[in-house]
Short mmCIF file of C-alpha atoms and ligand atoms in Angstrom, two decimals:
data_model
loop_
_atom_site.label_atom_id
_atom_site.label_comp_id
_atom_site.label_asym_id
_atom_site.label_seq_id
_atom_site.Cartn_x
_atom_site.Cartn_y
_atom_site.Cartn_z
CA MET A 235 -37.86 -15.19 15.77
CA VAL A 236 -36.36 -11.93 14.78
CA LEU A 237 -33.51 -11.47 16.79
CA PRO A 238 -32.92 -7.60 17.92
CA ASP A 239 -29.75 -6.03 16.22
CA PRO A 240 -26.72 -6.77 18.03
CA LEU A 241 -25.18 -3.01 19.76
CA PRO A 242 -22.75 -1.46 17.03
CA LEU A 243 -19.38 -2.66 19.11
CA VAL A 244 -16.46 -4.59 17.55
CA PRO A 245 -15.17 -6.31 19.21
CA ALA A 246 -18.39 -7.74 21.02
CA PRO A 247 -17.90 -7.94 24.49
CA LEU A 248 -18.52 -10.18 27.32
CA SER A 249 -21.80 -9.03 28.53
CA ALA A 250 -24.16 -6.38 27.20
CA ILE A 251 -28.05 -5.49 28.27
CA SER A 252 -29.55 -2.94 26.52
CA ASP A 253 -32.47 -0.69 28.74
CA ALA A 254 -34.82 1.28 27.12
CA GLY A 255 -33.96 4.99 25.73
CA ARG A 256 -31.12 7.32 25.02
CA THR A 257 -28.96 9.75 26.66
CA ARG A 258 -28.43 12.53 24.94
CA LEU A 259 -25.09 14.53 24.35
CA SER A 260 -25.31 18.08 24.36
CA ASP A 261 -23.56 21.19 25.28
CA SER A 262 -24.07 20.66 28.81
CA THR A 263 -22.49 17.26 28.76
CA ARG A 264 -19.72 17.27 31.12
CA VAL A 265 -16.69 14.35 32.17
CA ILE A 266 -15.46 13.57 35.45
CA GLY A 267 -12.40 11.79 36.49
CA ASP A 268 -9.17 10.58 35.04
CA ALA A 269 -7.64 13.59 33.12
CA SER A 270 -5.55 11.29 30.52
CA ALA A 271 -8.20 9.11 29.79
CA ALA A 272 -10.81 12.05 29.22
CA ALA A 273 -8.69 13.37 27.02
CA ALA A 274 -9.02 10.72 24.63
CA LEU A 275 -12.73 10.78 25.08
CA ILE A 276 -12.80 14.58 24.47
CA GLU A 277 -10.96 14.16 21.30
CA ARG A 278 -12.74 12.03 19.81
CA VAL A 279 -16.34 13.25 20.60
CA ALA A 280 -15.50 16.62 19.44
CA ALA A 281 -13.91 15.34 16.04
CA ARG A 282 -17.45 13.08 15.77
CA CYS A 283 -19.97 15.56 17.01
CA GLY A 284 -18.20 19.15 17.01
CA ILE A 285 -18.91 18.87 20.68
CA ARG A 286 -16.02 19.60 23.19
CA ILE A 287 -17.42 18.15 26.58
CA PRO A 288 -15.39 19.53 29.52
CA LEU A 289 -13.51 17.91 32.09
CA VAL A 290 -14.69 19.14 35.72
CA ALA A 291 -14.40 18.05 38.84
CA GLY A 292 -17.03 17.67 41.51
CA GLU A 293 -20.41 15.55 41.53
CA PRO A 294 -22.03 14.28 38.38
CA ARG A 295 -25.17 16.09 36.94
CA PRO A 296 -27.64 13.50 34.58
CA GLY A 297 -25.82 13.36 31.16
CA ASP A 298 -22.36 13.39 32.31
CA VAL A 299 -19.29 10.76 31.82
CA VAL A 300 -17.60 9.67 35.27
CA LEU A 301 -14.35 7.69 34.73
CA ARG A 302 -13.37 5.63 37.45
CA LEU A 303 -10.46 3.01 38.26
CA ASP A 304 -11.53 0.32 40.61
CA ALA A 305 -8.47 -2.28 40.57
CA THR A 306 -10.56 -4.36 42.37
CA SER A 307 -13.84 -4.68 39.71
CA GLY A 308 -12.13 -6.94 37.09
CA PRO A 309 -9.05 -8.64 35.58
CA ALA A 310 -6.25 -6.82 33.81
CA GLU A 311 -8.06 -4.49 30.80
CA ALA A 312 -11.42 -5.16 32.17
CA TYR A 313 -14.28 -2.45 32.35
CA ARG A 314 -17.71 -1.66 33.26
CA LEU A 315 -20.20 0.58 31.36
CA ARG A 316 -23.22 1.84 32.35
CA VAL A 317 -25.42 4.34 30.70
CA GLY A 318 -28.14 5.48 32.41
CA ASP A 319 -28.92 9.13 33.48
CA VAL A 320 -25.54 9.47 34.55
CA ILE A 321 -22.42 7.44 32.18
CA GLU A 322 -20.26 5.49 34.15
CA ILE A 323 -17.12 3.69 33.01
CA THR A 324 -14.96 2.02 35.49
CA GLY A 325 -11.84 0.77 34.73
CA ALA A 326 -9.85 -2.23 36.56
CA ASP A 327 -6.89 -0.50 35.00
CA ALA A 328 -6.00 2.56 33.06
CA ALA A 329 -6.23 -0.13 29.58
CA GLY A 330 -9.85 -0.81 30.87
CA LEU A 331 -10.85 2.37 31.49
CA PHE A 332 -9.32 3.48 28.22
CA TYR A 333 -11.52 0.55 26.56
CA GLY A 334 -14.39 1.48 27.91
CA ILE A 335 -14.41 4.91 26.39
CA GLN A 336 -13.58 2.97 22.67
CA THR A 337 -17.11 1.00 23.33
CA LEU A 338 -18.47 4.08 24.35
CA LEU A 339 -17.72 6.02 21.63
CA GLN A 340 -18.70 3.31 18.96
CA LEU A 341 -22.20 3.48 20.84
CA LEU A 342 -22.41 7.23 20.06
CA ARG A 343 -24.85 8.17 17.29
CA GLU A 344 -26.85 10.57 16.00
CA ASP A 345 -30.75 10.46 15.39
CA ASP A 346 -33.50 13.03 14.95
CA GLU A 347 -33.29 14.32 18.48
CA GLY A 348 -29.27 14.55 18.11
CA TRP A 349 -26.30 12.74 19.19
CA GLY A 350 -26.74 10.40 22.01
CA TRP A 351 -25.85 7.18 23.70
CA GLN A 352 -28.11 3.77 23.95
CA ARG A 353 -29.15 3.02 27.40
CA VAL A 354 -26.88 -0.21 28.30
CA ARG A 355 -25.02 -2.35 31.15
CA ILE A 356 -21.88 -3.70 29.79
CA GLU A 357 -19.16 -5.86 31.40
CA ASP A 358 -16.01 -6.90 29.12
CA ALA A 359 -12.79 -8.14 29.42
CA PRO A 360 -10.35 -9.31 26.72
CA ARG A 361 -9.44 -13.09 25.67
CA PHE A 362 -6.12 -12.92 24.91
CA ALA A 363 -3.34 -10.86 26.66
CA TYR A 364 -1.84 -10.49 23.06
CA ARG A 365 -3.67 -8.46 20.55
CA GLY A 366 -1.65 -7.45 17.55
CA MET A 367 -1.18 -6.47 14.10
CA MET A 368 1.82 -5.97 12.37
CA LEU A 369 3.29 -3.18 10.27
CA ASP A 370 6.01 -3.65 7.85
CA VAL A 371 7.88 -0.36 7.64
CA ALA A 372 10.59 -1.94 5.59
CA ARG A 373 9.14 -2.63 2.10
CA HIS A 374 7.06 0.50 2.38
CA PHE A 375 8.06 3.31 5.21
CA PHE A 376 5.51 5.07 6.80
CA PRO A 377 6.50 8.43 8.35
CA VAL A 378 5.77 9.13 12.15
CA ALA A 379 2.80 10.69 11.85
CA GLU A 380 1.63 7.82 9.41
CA VAL A 381 2.72 4.93 12.31
CA LYS A 382 0.91 7.14 14.71
CA ALA A 383 -2.66 6.68 12.94
CA VAL A 384 -1.99 2.87 12.32
CA ILE A 385 -1.77 2.78 16.14
CA ASP A 386 -4.96 4.77 16.98
CA ARG A 387 -6.82 2.14 14.18
CA ALA A 388 -5.48 -0.33 16.22
CA ALA A 389 -6.29 0.49 19.75
CA ALA A 390 -9.81 1.48 18.71
CA LEU A 391 -10.61 -2.23 18.05
CA LYS A 392 -9.20 -3.07 21.26
CA LEU A 393 -5.48 -4.41 20.09
CA ASN A 394 -2.62 -3.73 22.55
CA HIS A 395 0.25 -4.83 20.41
CA VAL A 396 1.46 -3.23 17.42
CA HIS A 397 4.56 -4.99 16.01
CA LEU A 398 6.99 -3.04 13.92
CA HIS A 399 8.95 -5.20 11.03
CA LEU A 400 12.03 -2.58 11.29
CA SER A 401 14.43 -4.21 8.70
CA ASP A 402 14.30 -6.22 5.62
CA ASP A 403 16.13 -6.79 2.62
CA GLN A 404 14.71 -3.45 0.99
CA GLY A 405 15.62 -1.38 3.88
CA TRP A 406 16.67 -0.93 7.36
CA ARG A 407 14.50 1.60 9.24
CA LEU A 408 16.04 2.77 12.51
CA HIS A 409 18.94 4.66 13.36
CA ILE A 410 21.72 2.37 15.43
CA ASP A 411 24.54 5.23 17.31
CA SER A 412 26.84 2.27 17.04
CA TRP A 413 26.35 1.57 13.25
CA PRO A 414 25.49 4.75 12.19
CA LEU A 415 25.90 4.04 8.28
CA LEU A 416 22.63 1.88 8.37
CA SER A 417 20.67 5.24 8.49
CA GLN A 418 22.69 6.92 5.96
CA MET A 419 22.79 4.06 3.36
CA SER A 420 20.72 0.84 4.13
CA SER A 421 17.65 2.74 4.74
CA VAL A 422 17.05 4.54 1.31
CA SER A 423 15.36 2.30 -0.67
CA SER A 424 12.02 0.54 -0.31
CA ALA A 425 10.18 -2.03 -2.51
CA ASN A 426 9.31 -1.20 -6.03
CA GLY A 427 11.82 1.45 -5.85
CA ASP A 428 10.10 3.97 -3.86
CA GLN A 429 11.41 6.45 -1.48
CA GLY A 430 13.36 4.90 1.59
CA GLY A 431 13.52 6.52 4.85
CA CYS A 432 14.62 5.95 8.67
CA TYR A 433 13.15 6.82 12.30
CA SER A 434 16.01 8.28 14.46
CA LYS A 435 15.74 7.37 18.08
CA ASP A 436 13.50 10.65 18.81
CA ASP A 437 11.22 9.38 16.23
CA TYR A 438 10.77 5.81 17.48
CA ARG A 439 10.64 6.99 21.22
CA GLU A 440 7.76 9.71 19.61
CA ILE A 441 6.36 6.12 18.60
CA VAL A 442 6.55 4.30 21.37
CA ALA A 443 5.09 7.21 23.49
CA HIS A 444 1.74 7.82 21.41
CA ALA A 445 1.51 3.97 21.42
CA ALA A 446 2.00 3.98 25.38
CA SER A 447 -1.10 6.71 25.55
CA ARG A 448 -3.02 4.26 23.71
CA HIS A 449 -2.21 1.38 25.75
CA VAL A 450 -0.10 -0.13 23.05
CA THR A 451 2.77 -2.20 23.49
CA ILE A 452 5.31 -1.52 20.13
CA VAL A 453 6.81 -4.92 19.39
CA PRO A 454 10.20 -4.36 17.66
CA GLU A 455 11.33 -6.62 15.32
CA ILE A 456 14.79 -6.80 13.21
CA ASP A 457 14.71 -9.89 10.81
CA LEU A 458 17.76 -12.08 11.27
CA PRO A 459 19.82 -13.78 9.80
CA GLY A 460 17.76 -13.49 6.70
CA HIS A 461 15.98 -10.30 5.06
CA THR A 462 19.06 -8.52 5.50
CA HIS A 463 20.13 -7.93 2.22
CA ALA A 464 19.72 -3.79 2.85
CA ILE A 465 22.34 -4.06 5.95
CA GLY A 466 25.21 -4.85 2.99
CA LEU A 467 24.30 -1.44 1.47
CA ALA A 468 26.39 -0.02 4.69
CA TYR A 469 28.27 -2.93 5.64
CA PRO A 470 29.28 -5.30 2.88
CA GLU A 471 31.53 -7.30 5.36
CA LEU A 472 28.29 -8.54 7.46
CA VAL A 473 26.22 -10.33 4.74
CA GLU A 474 26.69 -13.19 2.59
CA ASP A 475 26.17 -12.84 -1.36
CA PRO A 476 22.67 -13.65 -2.60
CA VAL A 477 21.79 -17.41 -3.06
CA MET A 478 18.79 -17.41 -5.39
CA ASN A 479 16.13 -19.62 -5.14
CA ASP A 480 13.45 -21.18 -7.82
CA HIS A 481 10.73 -19.27 -6.44
CA LEU A 482 12.38 -16.19 -6.20
CA LEU A 483 13.77 -16.41 -10.05
CA ALA A 484 10.10 -17.54 -10.99
CA ASP A 485 8.63 -14.43 -9.30
CA ALA A 486 11.26 -12.24 -10.60
CA ALA A 487 10.15 -13.02 -14.14
CA ARG A 488 6.96 -13.05 -13.65
CA LEU A 489 6.76 -9.55 -12.32
CA GLY A 490 9.77 -8.39 -14.06
CA GLN A 491 11.63 -7.55 -11.18
CA ALA A 492 15.43 -7.49 -10.87
CA LEU A 493 17.59 -9.85 -8.96
CA PRO A 494 18.99 -8.98 -5.99
CA VAL A 495 22.66 -7.53 -6.27
CA ALA A 496 25.18 -7.43 -3.38
CA GLY A 497 25.98 -3.61 -2.60
CA GLU A 498 22.79 -2.70 -4.67
CA PRO A 499 19.38 -1.53 -2.75
CA TYR A 500 16.95 -4.36 -3.64
CA THR A 501 13.53 -3.35 -4.78
CA GLY A 502 11.64 -6.48 -5.63
CA TRP A 503 9.40 -8.73 -3.71
CA GLY A 504 11.84 -11.79 -3.70
CA VAL A 505 12.54 -13.58 -0.40
CA GLY A 506 14.99 -16.05 1.15
CA HIS A 507 18.01 -14.81 -0.90
CA SER A 508 20.20 -12.91 1.97
CA SER A 509 21.95 -13.68 5.17
CA VAL A 510 24.24 -12.11 7.56
CA ARG A 511 27.60 -14.01 7.86
CA ILE A 512 26.66 -16.39 10.86
CA ARG A 513 29.95 -17.58 11.82
CA GLN A 514 31.92 -14.54 11.78
CA GLU A 515 32.32 -12.63 15.28
CA ARG A 516 32.12 -9.12 13.48
CA THR A 517 28.32 -10.05 12.71
CA TRP A 518 27.82 -10.79 16.29
CA ARG A 519 29.49 -7.50 17.79
CA PHE A 520 26.69 -5.87 14.72
CA VAL A 521 23.74 -8.14 16.37
CA ARG A 522 24.46 -7.58 19.69
CA ASP A 523 25.01 -3.54 19.13
CA ALA A 524 21.99 -3.41 17.29
CA LEU A 525 19.59 -5.29 19.69
CA THR A 526 21.12 -3.76 22.63
CA GLU A 527 20.70 -0.11 21.31
CA LEU A 528 16.73 -1.36 20.51
CA ALA A 529 16.24 -2.84 24.11
CA GLU A 530 17.32 0.58 25.49
CA LEU A 531 14.54 1.97 23.06
CA THR A 532 11.51 -0.29 24.11
CA PRO A 533 10.00 -0.02 27.43
CA GLY A 534 7.86 -3.65 26.50
CA PRO A 535 8.73 -6.97 27.36
CA TYR A 536 9.55 -8.23 23.30
CA LEU A 537 12.27 -8.00 20.71
CA HIS A 538 11.43 -9.95 17.80
CA ILE A 539 14.35 -11.37 16.01
CA GLY A 540 12.94 -12.65 13.03
CA GLY A 541 14.00 -16.21 11.84
CA ASP A 542 11.48 -16.57 9.12
CA GLU A 543 12.86 -18.05 5.56
CA SER A 544 16.41 -17.89 5.64
CA LEU A 545 16.14 -20.44 2.65
CA GLY A 546 19.98 -20.33 1.46
CA THR A 547 21.46 -21.04 5.13
CA SER A 548 22.21 -24.68 6.12
CA LYS A 549 20.22 -26.18 9.12
CA SER A 550 23.12 -26.20 11.52
CA ASP A 551 24.03 -22.28 10.75
CA PHE A 552 20.53 -21.49 11.40
CA ALA A 553 20.50 -23.15 14.58
CA TYR A 554 23.67 -21.93 15.69
CA PHE A 555 22.23 -18.24 14.97
CA MET A 556 18.62 -18.91 16.46
CA GLU A 557 20.26 -20.30 19.45
CA ARG A 558 22.94 -17.38 19.96
CA ALA A 559 20.49 -14.76 19.05
CA THR A 560 17.54 -15.75 21.15
CA ALA A 561 20.00 -16.32 24.21
CA LEU A 562 21.52 -12.80 23.66
CA VAL A 563 17.81 -11.29 23.67
CA VAL A 564 17.32 -12.65 26.93
CA GLU A 565 20.96 -11.71 28.32
CA ILE A 566 19.77 -7.92 27.52
CA GLY A 567 16.61 -8.58 29.30
CA LYS A 568 14.17 -9.07 26.68
CA THR A 569 11.67 -12.14 25.95
CA PRO A 570 12.97 -12.93 22.12
CA VAL A 571 10.10 -13.45 19.69
CA ALA A 572 10.57 -15.33 16.41
CA TRP A 573 8.60 -16.75 13.57
CA HIS A 574 7.65 -20.32 13.78
CA GLU A 575 10.96 -21.73 11.77
CA ALA A 576 13.03 -20.96 14.67
CA GLY A 577 10.95 -23.95 16.24
CA ALA A 578 12.69 -26.31 14.23
CA VAL A 579 15.82 -25.36 16.61
CA ASP A 580 16.18 -27.53 19.61
CA ARG A 581 17.78 -25.43 22.05
CA ILE A 582 16.46 -21.81 21.40
CA ALA A 583 16.15 -19.89 24.63
CA GLU A 584 13.92 -20.98 27.29
CA GLY A 585 10.52 -18.93 26.91
CA THR A 586 11.02 -17.54 23.30
CA VAL A 587 7.60 -16.66 21.87
CA GLY A 588 6.88 -18.46 18.90
CA GLN A 589 4.71 -16.53 15.92
CA TYR A 590 2.69 -18.59 13.99
CA TRP A 591 2.20 -18.01 10.31
CA GLY A 592 1.75 -21.12 8.62
CA ARG A 593 -2.31 -22.35 7.57
CA THR A 594 -5.65 -22.64 9.91
CA SER A 595 -4.63 -26.28 8.91
CA PRO A 596 -1.03 -26.63 9.79
CA GLU A 597 1.11 -28.31 6.94
CA GLY A 598 4.45 -30.20 6.69
CA THR A 599 6.54 -29.64 9.99
CA HIS A 600 5.02 -25.87 10.86
CA ALA A 601 2.76 -27.59 13.75
CA ALA A 602 6.09 -29.20 15.21
CA GLU A 603 8.09 -26.19 14.80
CA ALA A 604 5.37 -23.99 16.83
CA ALA A 605 4.54 -26.77 19.58
CA HIS A 606 8.75 -26.67 20.12
CA PHE A 607 8.48 -23.07 21.50
CA VAL A 608 5.81 -24.50 24.22
CA HIS A 609 7.99 -27.65 25.04
CA ARG A 610 10.89 -24.63 25.76
CA GLY A 611 8.46 -23.07 28.03
CA GLY A 612 7.56 -20.43 25.60
CA ARG A 613 3.96 -19.35 24.42
CA LEU A 614 2.54 -18.91 20.68
CA ILE A 615 1.49 -15.58 18.72
CA LEU A 616 -1.25 -16.83 16.27
CA SER A 617 -0.81 -15.08 11.99
CA PRO A 618 -2.41 -17.53 10.18
CA ALA A 619 -1.35 -16.83 6.94
CA ASP A 620 -5.12 -18.07 5.10
CA ALA A 621 -7.02 -15.88 7.69
CA SER A 622 -5.16 -12.95 9.71
CA TYR A 623 -2.72 -11.85 6.97
CA LEU A 624 -3.81 -8.69 5.84
CA ASP A 625 -2.09 -8.20 3.22
CA MET A 626 -3.52 -11.07 1.06
CA LYS A 627 -6.03 -9.77 -1.75
CA TYR A 628 -9.83 -9.60 -0.80
CA SER A 629 -10.51 -11.63 -4.00
CA ASP A 630 -8.70 -12.62 -7.18
CA ASP A 631 -9.38 -9.12 -8.72
CA PHE A 632 -8.49 -7.02 -6.06
CA PRO A 633 -5.86 -4.45 -7.08
CA LEU A 634 -3.53 -4.63 -4.05
CA GLY A 635 -1.89 -7.17 -1.95
CA LEU A 636 -0.41 -10.93 -2.81
CA SER A 637 -2.45 -14.29 -3.00
CA TRP A 638 0.37 -17.00 -1.91
CA ALA A 639 -2.04 -17.94 1.11
CA GLY A 640 -5.07 -17.53 -1.00
CA VAL A 641 -7.95 -14.76 -0.96
CA THR A 642 -9.51 -13.61 2.17
CA ASP A 643 -12.77 -11.73 2.67
CA VAL A 644 -14.03 -11.32 6.09
CA ARG A 645 -15.82 -14.43 6.34
CA ASP A 646 -12.05 -16.01 5.83
CA ALA A 647 -10.65 -13.78 8.65
CA TYR A 648 -13.09 -14.68 11.31
CA ASP A 649 -13.72 -18.42 10.47
CA TRP A 650 -10.65 -19.90 12.61
CA GLU A 651 -10.40 -20.65 16.32
CA PRO A 652 -7.11 -19.61 17.66
CA ALA A 653 -6.81 -22.33 20.06
CA ALA A 654 -7.92 -25.17 17.83
CA VAL A 655 -5.14 -24.22 15.03
CA LEU A 656 -2.00 -26.27 16.63
CA PRO A 657 -1.65 -29.03 19.06
CA VAL A 658 -0.87 -27.17 22.28
CA ASP A 659 -3.07 -26.66 25.61
CA ASP A 660 -5.11 -23.49 25.17
CA GLU A 661 -2.91 -21.74 27.97
CA ALA A 662 -0.18 -21.86 25.60
CA ILE A 663 -1.86 -19.42 23.16
CA LEU A 664 -0.66 -15.96 24.24
CA GLY A 665 -2.88 -14.16 21.37
CA VAL A 666 -3.30 -13.42 18.00
CA GLU A 667 -1.85 -10.89 15.29
CA ALA A 668 -2.67 -9.65 11.70
CA PRO A 669 0.50 -8.79 9.98
CA LEU A 670 0.00 -6.26 7.03
CA TRP A 671 3.50 -7.01 4.58
CA THR A 672 3.71 -4.23 2.47
CA GLU A 673 5.62 -5.36 -0.87
CA THR A 674 2.20 -3.67 -2.69
CA VAL A 675 1.42 -1.28 -0.21
CA ARG A 676 2.45 2.24 -1.53
CA SER A 677 0.69 4.54 1.07
CA LEU A 678 -1.67 4.82 4.25
CA HIS A 679 -4.34 4.87 1.84
CA ASP A 680 -3.53 1.21 0.50
CA ALA A 681 -2.96 0.04 4.13
CA ASP A 682 -6.39 1.09 4.78
CA GLN A 683 -7.92 -0.57 2.35
CA LEU A 684 -6.31 -3.44 3.26
CA THR A 685 -6.57 -3.28 7.04
CA HIS A 686 -10.00 -2.37 7.07
CA PRO A 687 -12.95 -4.10 7.43
CA ARG A 688 -10.75 -7.46 7.79
CA ILE A 689 -8.81 -6.58 10.85
CA ALA A 690 -12.01 -5.71 12.93
CA ALA A 691 -12.54 -9.64 12.39
CA VAL A 692 -8.91 -10.83 13.82
CA ALA A 693 -9.63 -8.31 16.74
CA GLU A 694 -12.89 -9.83 17.70
CA LEU A 695 -11.23 -13.29 18.06
CA ALA A 696 -7.99 -11.61 19.78
CA TRP A 697 -10.73 -10.30 22.15
CA THR A 698 -14.11 -11.83 22.37
CA SER A 699 -14.42 -15.39 24.12
CA ALA A 700 -15.03 -18.44 21.51
CA ASP A 701 -18.77 -18.97 23.52
CA ASN A 702 -20.00 -15.38 23.12
CA PRO A 703 -23.32 -15.38 21.44
CA GLU A 704 -22.22 -12.25 19.20
CA ARG A 705 -19.08 -14.84 17.64
CA ARG A 706 -21.17 -15.19 14.55
CA ILE A 707 -20.70 -13.96 11.09
CA ASP A 708 -23.97 -12.46 10.45
CA SER A 709 -23.69 -10.42 13.81
CA LEU A 710 -19.96 -9.67 13.29
CA ARG A 711 -21.01 -7.94 9.33
CA HIS A 712 -24.08 -6.60 10.81
CA ARG A 713 -21.68 -4.79 13.62
CA ILE A 714 -18.77 -3.48 10.98
CA GLY A 715 -21.57 -2.09 8.82
CA ARG A 716 -21.97 -0.28 11.60
CA GLN A 717 -18.71 1.19 12.21
CA ALA A 718 -18.97 2.96 8.67
CA LEU A 719 -19.52 6.19 10.46
CA LEU A 720 -16.67 6.22 12.78
CA TRP A 721 -14.47 4.87 10.48
CA GLN A 722 -15.09 7.89 7.20
CA SER A 723 -15.10 10.30 10.24
CA ASP A 724 -11.48 9.22 11.62
CA GLY A 725 -10.57 9.43 7.72
CA ILE A 726 -9.85 5.34 7.63
CA ARG A 727 -10.39 4.67 3.77
CA TYR A 728 -11.59 1.39 4.25
CA HIS A 729 -12.59 -1.47 1.67
CA PRO A 730 -16.21 -1.40 1.20
CA ILE A 731 -16.68 -5.06 0.34
CA ALA A 732 -20.12 -6.35 -0.74
CA GLU A 733 -20.28 -8.91 2.06
CA ILE A 734 -20.74 -6.37 4.85
CA PRO A 735 -23.96 -4.23 4.95
CA TRP A 736 -22.40 -0.77 5.33
CA SER A 737 -24.93 1.33 6.88
CA THR A 738 -25.14 5.21 7.52
CA ARG A 739 -26.63 4.78 10.79
C1 TNX B 251 6.05 -13.80 4.18
S1 TNX B 251 5.27 -14.23 6.60
C2 TNX B 251 7.07 -13.51 5.04
C3 TNX B 251 7.24 -11.79 4.35
C4 TNX B 251 6.39 -11.58 2.81
C5 TNX B 251 5.03 -12.03 3.32
C6 TNX B 251 4.32 -11.68 1.95
C7 TNX B 251 6.90 -14.09 7.16
C8 TNX B 251 7.59 -14.55 8.10
N1 TNX B 251 7.52 -13.83 5.96
O1 TNX B 251 8.62 -11.85 4.04
O2 TNX B 251 6.56 -10.15 3.13
O3 TNX B 251 5.00 -13.78 3.20
O4 TNX B 251 2.72 -12.11 2.06
#
């Protein structure tokens, strides 16, 4: 039996029925309904086909697009799309309406007769509430316009969280009024000696507002107590002297990178050498001030406080730090998020969300650490490094990326089941996130190559149910291949990996 080609949609929707025929996009097409949702459609249709559809009021005519909100039509973020004589999108909420528009944009195709839409009836809703990607703006600083571009790319794949890794050994990226030297002295550097940078509070508000207009929640991270070398450039009294580890020494020798030196910018890729002074109250004044100012700028529920790779820190100091820091985040009204190592700490604040970055087959104590968040009433975000890390190379000879967790093609990024990685109930899984660490990334162009196409695989795992008939690698590859035109028109410089049948249709 020859199966019909699947619709060119990533992520695959809950259900889709194709009808015969097409509905044309033409100069007389109009859009009726919610103005802010319509704006998202009008701009992107204009960019793709040069046709600017007007927003009008009144009764629809054949060929028009009608946007509606109906809270009774489905769960959060759900939508229905019907392409018939008229095109109707009904969102269960504003996010659902936005996702219906993203689906309609993926269906918009040109044939011999011009632009138009395959007739379909689609019902759709996400599997997980948290669908994310992470951008490391600390190792490489991305200006505001580039962060916005990354948010747009994520939202087009129905991701709804963008985690910004705002601080690391190589740089601090957000102005904090009460510790003003951070933006002057701790932000000047990046990995590889590249230019640094820092977001003003207005920059950050602009990012948050742009994200909100795409139904994306920003999840800010200040990585603590490790990954804090850069803080010492401005406030040396807050950080310990660097503590080397064997891996760092070996890597520095292999890569020809300098070792970290207290008070000097660190431009290498080593991890685990830094810590704030955990037992000193001035550090806690700093942590409280920075997190409080960050919380004030952050409408979303989460504050990520890191907790990874504190290799030079004793177990008891680490526990003291994570217990007190997670409690502080709760006290200032946010839900703490931490990397899974923090699950080694008995009394992390109840409800802390854990971000698992072990393997799809957990090693050592990683599964137990992740499960501890759930015992404490929290949930888990899955970011297995051997599948969802966008900074792993596609293949050994790929020029960008790292390979410590292996090399990852689209199949590898797709071939795992989020609810089957850890020994916890399915309800404990909040969602999936694909991190892009940027030690080797020096431009948006580099970021595009590492993210696309693999981010599409992770977005589908986050959105589409495990039992969906299209959730198969051959279907996914075909559907990704048909994003080529959209990605090109959006200026996304994806990696044309050979496993994808890239299509010009
Ligand atoms: C591990 S994953 C890190 C980062 C690095 C990344 C590189 C995690 C929580 N920490 O500091 O950038 O590997 O892949």
